[in-house]
PDB file of C-alpha atoms and ligand atoms in Angstrom:
ATOM      1  CA  MET D 289      51.289  63.774  77.601  1.00 74.00           C
ATOM      2  CA  ALA D 290      54.691  65.047  79.130  1.00 86.00           C
ATOM      3  CA  LEU D 291      54.919  68.643  80.472  1.00 89.00           C
ATOM      4  CA  SER D 292      57.331  70.559  77.960  1.00 94.00           C
ATOM      5  CA  LYS D 293      59.906  73.010  80.443  1.00 94.00           C
ATOM      6  CA  LYS D 294      58.560  75.502  79.152  1.00 95.00           C
ATOM      7  CA  ARG D 295      54.989  75.014  80.550  1.00 95.00           C
ATOM      8  CA  ARG D 296      56.371  73.385  83.583  1.00 94.00           C
ATOM      9  CA  ARG D 297      57.464  76.573  84.746  1.00 91.00           C
ATOM     10  CA  GLN D 298      54.255  78.542  83.675  1.00 94.00           C
ATOM     11  CA  LEU D 299      51.790  75.892  85.664  1.00 94.00           C
ATOM     12  CA  GLN D 300      54.705  76.016  88.883  1.00 90.00           C
ATOM     13  CA  ALA D 301      54.704  79.421  89.012  1.00 89.00           C
ATOM     14  CA  LYS D 302      50.714  79.944  88.648  1.00 92.00           C
ATOM     15  CA  LEU D 303      50.712  77.093  91.883  1.00 91.00           C
ATOM     16  CA  ASP D 304      53.333  78.999  93.581  1.00 86.00           C
ATOM     17  CA  LYS D 305      51.164  82.030  93.736  1.00 89.00           C
ATOM     18  CA  LEU D 306      47.905  80.430  93.954  1.00 92.00           C
ATOM     19  CA  TYR D 307      48.572  78.020  96.884  1.00 89.00           C
ATOM     20  CA  ASP D 308      52.153  78.823  98.017  1.00 83.00           C
ATOM     21  CA  TYR D 309      53.324  75.713  99.631  1.00 84.00           C
ATOM     22  CA  ARG D 310      56.905  76.740  99.796  1.00 84.00           C
ATOM     23  CA  HIS D 311      55.675  79.464 102.280  1.00 85.00           C
ATOM     24  CA  TYR D 312      54.717  78.206 105.697  1.00 91.00           C
ATOM     25  CA  ALA D 313      55.003  80.746 108.698  1.00 92.00           C
ATOM     26  CA  ASP D 314      53.434  80.073 112.616  1.00 95.00           C
ATOM     27  CA  ASP D 315      54.153  81.585 115.925  1.00 96.00           C
ATOM     28  CA  ASP D 316      57.201  79.480 116.019  1.00 97.00           C
ATOM     29  CA  ILE D 317      59.126  79.023 113.132  1.00 97.00           C
ATOM     30  CA  ALA D 318      58.475  80.230 108.785  1.00 97.00           C
ATOM     31  CA  VAL D 319      59.707  78.958 105.487  1.00 95.00           C
ATOM     32  CA  ARG D 320      61.769  81.440 103.734  1.00 93.00           C
ATOM     33  CA  GLU D 321      63.683  81.965 100.887  1.00 89.00           C
ATOM     34  CA  VAL D 322      67.284  81.527 100.926  1.00 86.00           C
ATOM     35  CA  LYS D 323      70.575  81.507  98.861  1.00 77.00           C
ATOM     36  CA  PRO D 324      71.339  79.286  97.062  1.00 63.00           C
ATOM     37  CA  TYR D 325      69.721  76.319  98.630  1.00 60.00           C
ATOM     38  CA  GLY D 326      66.214  77.071  97.187  1.00 85.00           C
ATOM     39  CA  VAL D 327      63.898  77.835 100.630  1.00 91.00           C
ATOM     40  CA  GLY D 328      64.767  77.321 104.613  1.00 94.00           C
ATOM     41  CA  VAL D 329      63.633  76.940 108.380  1.00 96.00           C
ATOM     42  CA  PHE D 330      63.596  79.619 110.196  1.00 97.00           C
ATOM     43  CA  ALA D 331      63.460  80.588 113.834  1.00 98.00           C
ATOM     44  CA  GLN D 332      60.322  83.006 114.741  1.00 98.00           C
ATOM     45  CA  ARG D 333      61.378  83.687 117.985  1.00 98.00           C
ATOM     46  CA  GLN D 334      64.473  82.394 120.429  1.00 98.00           C
ATOM     47  CA  PHE D 335      64.412  78.821 121.517  1.00 98.00           C
ATOM     48  CA  LEU D 336      66.072  77.385 124.160  1.00 98.00           C
ATOM     49  CA  PRO D 337      68.143  74.417 124.403  1.00 98.00           C
ATOM     50  CA  ALA D 338      66.392  71.293 124.381  1.00 98.00           C
ATOM     51  CA  GLU D 339      63.495  72.759 123.747  1.00 98.00           C
ATOM     52  CA  LEU D 340      61.237  71.468 121.154  1.00 98.00           C
ATOM     53  CA  VAL D 341      61.030  73.585 117.700  1.00 98.00           C
ATOM     54  CA  MET D 342      59.075  71.385 115.625  1.00 97.00           C
ATOM     55  CA  GLU D 343      57.098  67.849 115.517  1.00 96.00           C
ATOM     56  CA  VAL D 344      58.475  66.197 112.009  1.00 96.00           C
ATOM     57  CA  GLN D 345      55.451  64.383 110.679  1.00 95.00           C
ATOM     58  CA  GLY D 346      55.093  63.181 106.757  1.00 93.00           C
ATOM     59  CA  GLN D 347      54.644  59.847 104.954  1.00 92.00           C
ATOM     60  CA  LEU D 348      55.430  56.698 106.726  1.00 91.00           C
ATOM     61  CA  ILE D 349      57.038  53.825 104.822  1.00 90.00           C
ATOM     62  CA  PRO D 350      58.499  50.032 105.595  1.00 89.00           C
ATOM     63  CA  GLN D 351      62.132  50.156 104.678  1.00 86.00           C
ATOM     64  CA  ASP D 352      62.160  47.109 103.070  1.00 85.00           C
ATOM     65  CA  ARG D 353      59.720  48.216 100.425  1.00 78.00           C
ATOM     66  CA  TYR D 354      61.552  51.949  99.544  1.00 75.00           C
ATOM     67  CA  ASP D 355      65.016  52.662  98.478  1.00 70.00           C
ATOM     68  CA  GLY D 356      63.838  55.833 100.565  1.00 65.00           C
ATOM     69  CA  SER D 357      64.501  59.358  98.505  1.00 67.00           C
ATOM     70  CA  SER D 358      67.484  61.748  99.468  1.00 67.00           C
ATOM     71  CA  TYR D 359      65.537  63.562 102.138  1.00 72.00           C
ATOM     72  CA  VAL D 360      64.224  60.463 103.951  1.00 78.00           C
ATOM     73  CA  MET D 361      64.690  60.594 107.548  1.00 83.00           C
ATOM     74  CA  GLU D 362      65.021  56.781 109.806  1.00 82.00           C
ATOM     75  CA  MET D 363      62.471  56.333 111.969  1.00 83.00           C
ATOM     76  CA  ASP D 364      63.895  53.067 113.324  1.00 82.00           C
ATOM     77  CA  SER D 365      64.472  50.328 111.511  1.00 83.00           C
ATOM     78  CA  GLU D 366      62.039  49.362 109.937  1.00 88.00           C
ATOM     79  CA  TRP D 367      60.180  52.484 108.651  1.00 89.00           C
ATOM     80  CA  TYR D 368      60.798  56.038 106.916  1.00 90.00           C
ATOM     81  CA  LEU D 369      59.558  58.963 107.238  1.00 92.00           C
ATOM     82  CA  GLU D 370      59.431  61.356 104.507  1.00 91.00           C
ATOM     83  CA  PRO D 371      58.638  64.606 106.110  1.00 92.00           C
ATOM     84  CA  ALA D 372      55.653  67.315 104.668  1.00 93.00           C
ATOM     85  CA  ILE D 373      56.319  70.595 104.703  1.00 92.00           C
ATOM     86  CA  PRO D 374      57.445  72.286 106.273  1.00 94.00           C
ATOM     87  CA  ALA D 375      59.998  70.028 107.745  1.00 94.00           C
ATOM     88  CA  ALA D 376      60.985  68.930 104.436  1.00 92.00           C
ATOM     89  CA  PHE D 377      63.001  72.532 103.835  1.00 93.00           C
ATOM     90  CA  VAL D 378      64.792  72.460 106.598  1.00 95.00           C
ATOM     91  CA  ASN D 379      68.038  72.154 105.541  1.00 93.00           C
ATOM     92  CA  HIS D 380      72.101  70.524 106.536  1.00 94.00           C
ATOM     93  CA  SER D 381      74.470  72.146 108.207  1.00 96.00           C
ATOM     94  CA  CYS D 382      77.823  70.820 109.652  1.00 97.00           C
ATOM     95  CA  SER D 383      77.320  72.775 112.541  1.00 97.00           C
ATOM     96  CA  PRO D 384      73.899  72.153 113.306  1.00 98.00           C
ATOM     97  CA  ASN D 385      71.402  74.116 115.597  1.00 98.00           C
ATOM     98  CA  CYS D 386      69.224  71.445 115.979  1.00 98.00           C
ATOM     99  CA  GLU D 387      68.916  67.368 115.669  1.00 96.00           C
ATOM    100  CA  LEU D 388      66.271  64.747 114.938  1.00 94.00           C
ATOM    101  CA  VAL D 389      64.597  62.262 117.109  1.00 93.00           C
ATOM    102  CA  GLN D 390      61.939  59.820 117.491  1.00 92.00           C
ATOM    103  CA  LEU D 391      59.334  61.364 119.312  1.00 91.00           C
ATOM    104  CA  THR D 392      56.013  59.430 118.591  1.00 93.00           C
ATOM    105  CA  LYS D 393      54.521  56.118 117.266  1.00 91.00           C
ATOM    106  CA  THR D 394      54.337  58.051 114.135  1.00 93.00           C
ATOM    107  CA  THR D 395      56.327  61.788 113.647  1.00 94.00           C
ATOM    108  CA  MET D 396      60.040  62.708 114.905  1.00 95.00           C
ATOM    109  CA  ALA D 397      60.829  65.856 116.541  1.00 96.00           C
ATOM    110  CA  LEU D 398      63.052  68.653 115.859  1.00 97.00           C
ATOM    111  CA  VAL D 399      65.242  69.666 118.532  1.00 98.00           C
ATOM    112  CA  ALA D 400      67.019  72.617 119.657  1.00 98.00           C
ATOM    113  CA  ILE D 401      70.847  71.563 120.305  1.00 98.00           C
ATOM    114  CA  CYS D 402      71.981  75.115 121.040  1.00 98.00           C
ATOM    115  CA  ASN D 403      70.306  78.414 122.064  1.00 98.00           C
ATOM    116  CA  ILE D 404      68.860  79.821 118.893  1.00 98.00           C
ATOM    117  CA  GLU D 405      67.963  83.321 118.093  1.00 98.00           C
ATOM    118  CA  ALA D 406      64.638  84.673 115.917  1.00 98.00           C
ATOM    119  CA  GLU D 407      65.813  84.782 112.513  1.00 97.00           C
ATOM    120  CA  SER D 408      68.932  81.902 112.506  1.00 96.00           C
ATOM    121  CA  GLN D 409      67.828  79.377 109.781  1.00 96.00           C
ATOM    122  CA  LEU D 410      67.512  76.119 112.080  1.00 98.00           C
ATOM    123  CA  THR D 411      69.468  73.251 110.710  1.00 97.00           C
ATOM    124  CA  PHE D 412      70.645  69.607 111.188  1.00 96.00           C
ATOM    125  CA  ASP D 413      72.721  67.073 110.316  1.00 95.00           C
ATOM    126  CA  TYR D 414      71.940  65.143 107.524  1.00 92.00           C
ATOM    127  CA  GLY D 415      74.444  62.683 108.281  1.00 91.00           C
ATOM    128  CA  TRP D 416      74.436  61.042 104.632  1.00 90.00           C
ATOM    129  CA  GLU D 417      76.332  58.003 103.648  1.00 89.00           C
ATOM    130  CA  ALA D 418      79.073  58.914 100.604  1.00 91.00           C
ATOM    131  CA  ALA D 419      77.678  58.535  97.134  1.00 90.00           C
ATOM    132  CA  ASP D 420      77.978  60.426  94.010  1.00 89.00           C
ATOM    133  CA  TRP D 421      75.102  62.348  93.934  1.00 88.00           C
ATOM    134  CA  ILE D 422      75.892  63.940  97.150  1.00 90.00           C
ATOM    135  CA  PRO D 423      75.997  67.855  96.921  1.00 90.00           C
ATOM    136  CA  GLU D 424      79.052  70.032  97.897  1.00 93.00           C
ATOM    137  CA  CYS D 425      77.694  71.749 101.352  1.00 94.00           C
ATOM    138  CA  ALA D 426      76.800  75.233 101.410  1.00 90.00           C
ATOM    139  CA  CYS D 427      76.735  75.589 104.972  1.00 92.00           C
ATOM    140  CA  GLN D 428      79.589  78.095 105.506  1.00 91.00           C
ATOM    141  CA  ALA D 429      79.812  76.715 108.672  1.00 95.00           C
ATOM    142  CA  ARG D 430      83.777  76.990 109.478  1.00 96.00           C
ATOM    143  CA  ASN D 431      84.104  73.244 110.865  1.00 96.00           C
ATOM    144  CA  CYS D 432      82.304  72.519 106.771  1.00 97.00           C
ATOM    145  CA  ARG D 433      83.240  69.441 105.630  1.00 96.00           C
ATOM    146  CA  GLY D 434      83.187  70.803 102.047  1.00 95.00           C
ATOM    147  CA  TRP D 435      79.740  67.670 100.952  1.00 95.00           C
ATOM    148  CA  VAL D 436      76.916  66.707 102.568  1.00 94.00           C
ATOM    149  CA  VAL D 437      78.109  64.144 104.395  1.00 94.00           C
ATOM    150  CA  ASP D 438      77.924  62.533 108.230  1.00 94.00           C
ATOM    151  CA  LYS D 439      81.304  63.170 109.564  1.00 95.00           C
ATOM    152  CA  SER D 440      82.671  59.591 108.843  1.00 95.00           C
ATOM    153  CA  GLN D 441      82.214  59.520 105.595  1.00 94.00           C
ATOM    154  CA  VAL D 442      84.079  62.854 104.688  1.00 95.00           C
ATOM    155  CA  LYS D 443      86.979  60.229 103.105  1.00 95.00           C
ATOM    156  CA  LYS D 444      85.189  58.345 101.393  1.00 95.00           C
ATOM    157  CA  MET D 445      83.603  61.487 100.337  1.00 94.00           C
ATOM    158  CA  LYS D 446      87.000  62.893  99.052  1.00 93.00           C
ATOM    159  CA  LYS D 447      87.421  59.704  96.967  1.00 94.00           C
ATOM    160  CA  LEU D 448      84.150  60.249  95.844  1.00 92.00           C
ATOM    161  CA  ALA D 449      84.456  63.571  94.404  1.00 88.00           C
ATOM    162  CA  LYS D 450      88.289  62.804  92.743  1.00 89.00           C
ATOM    163  CA  ARG D 451      86.859  60.043  90.537  1.00 87.00           C
ATOM    164  CA  ARG D 452      84.012  62.244  89.904  1.00 81.00           C
ATOM    165  CA  SER D 453      85.789  65.127  88.266  1.00 81.00           C
ATOM    166  CA  LYS D 454      88.459  62.957  86.700  1.00 82.00           C
ATOM    167  CA  SER D 455      86.042  61.809  84.600  1.00 78.00           C
ATOM    168  CA  GLU D 456      84.233  64.900  84.044  1.00 74.00           C
ATOM    169  CA  SER D 457      87.183  66.669  82.769  1.00 71.00           C
ATOM    170  CA  ALA D 458      87.886  63.480  80.758  1.00 61.00           C
TER     171      ALA D 458
HETATM  172 ZN1   ZN Q  57      78.551  72.029 105.492  1.00 82.49          ZN
END
């Protein structure tokens, strides 16, 4: 039987209290609440440029059998990596302090691309393609693109958003 909304809320609260999936912390990084995203991942110490911030592990899925969720990372031309916690909680920024590279045959690396002070939120550029479901960006960077899309996709996204607002007001 499908969960009612009310029961789902109650069980999620119980799950959060008992198992605390959303609260990961080690000496390097920690998952913390952040508005308006829900949660984000923060540096617990300083990271220097080019330093490994975390190894991104997760579920490897062949690209030919999967459309890809919105959070999936492209490993290479054949495989997607669906990141596990805590990497799954790293937010997008239009002015990121990290980037994602392939590290081993089965994992990726989040690498510092500038100096990162302790307590800073860790971010990378999702580089998504323009699409109808793309959310507005809340990164608050000075060069924010307005939507969570790749630099090359901003024009296309503006067109899509115009169409979307027209159909919503109609
Ligand atoms: Zn932004």
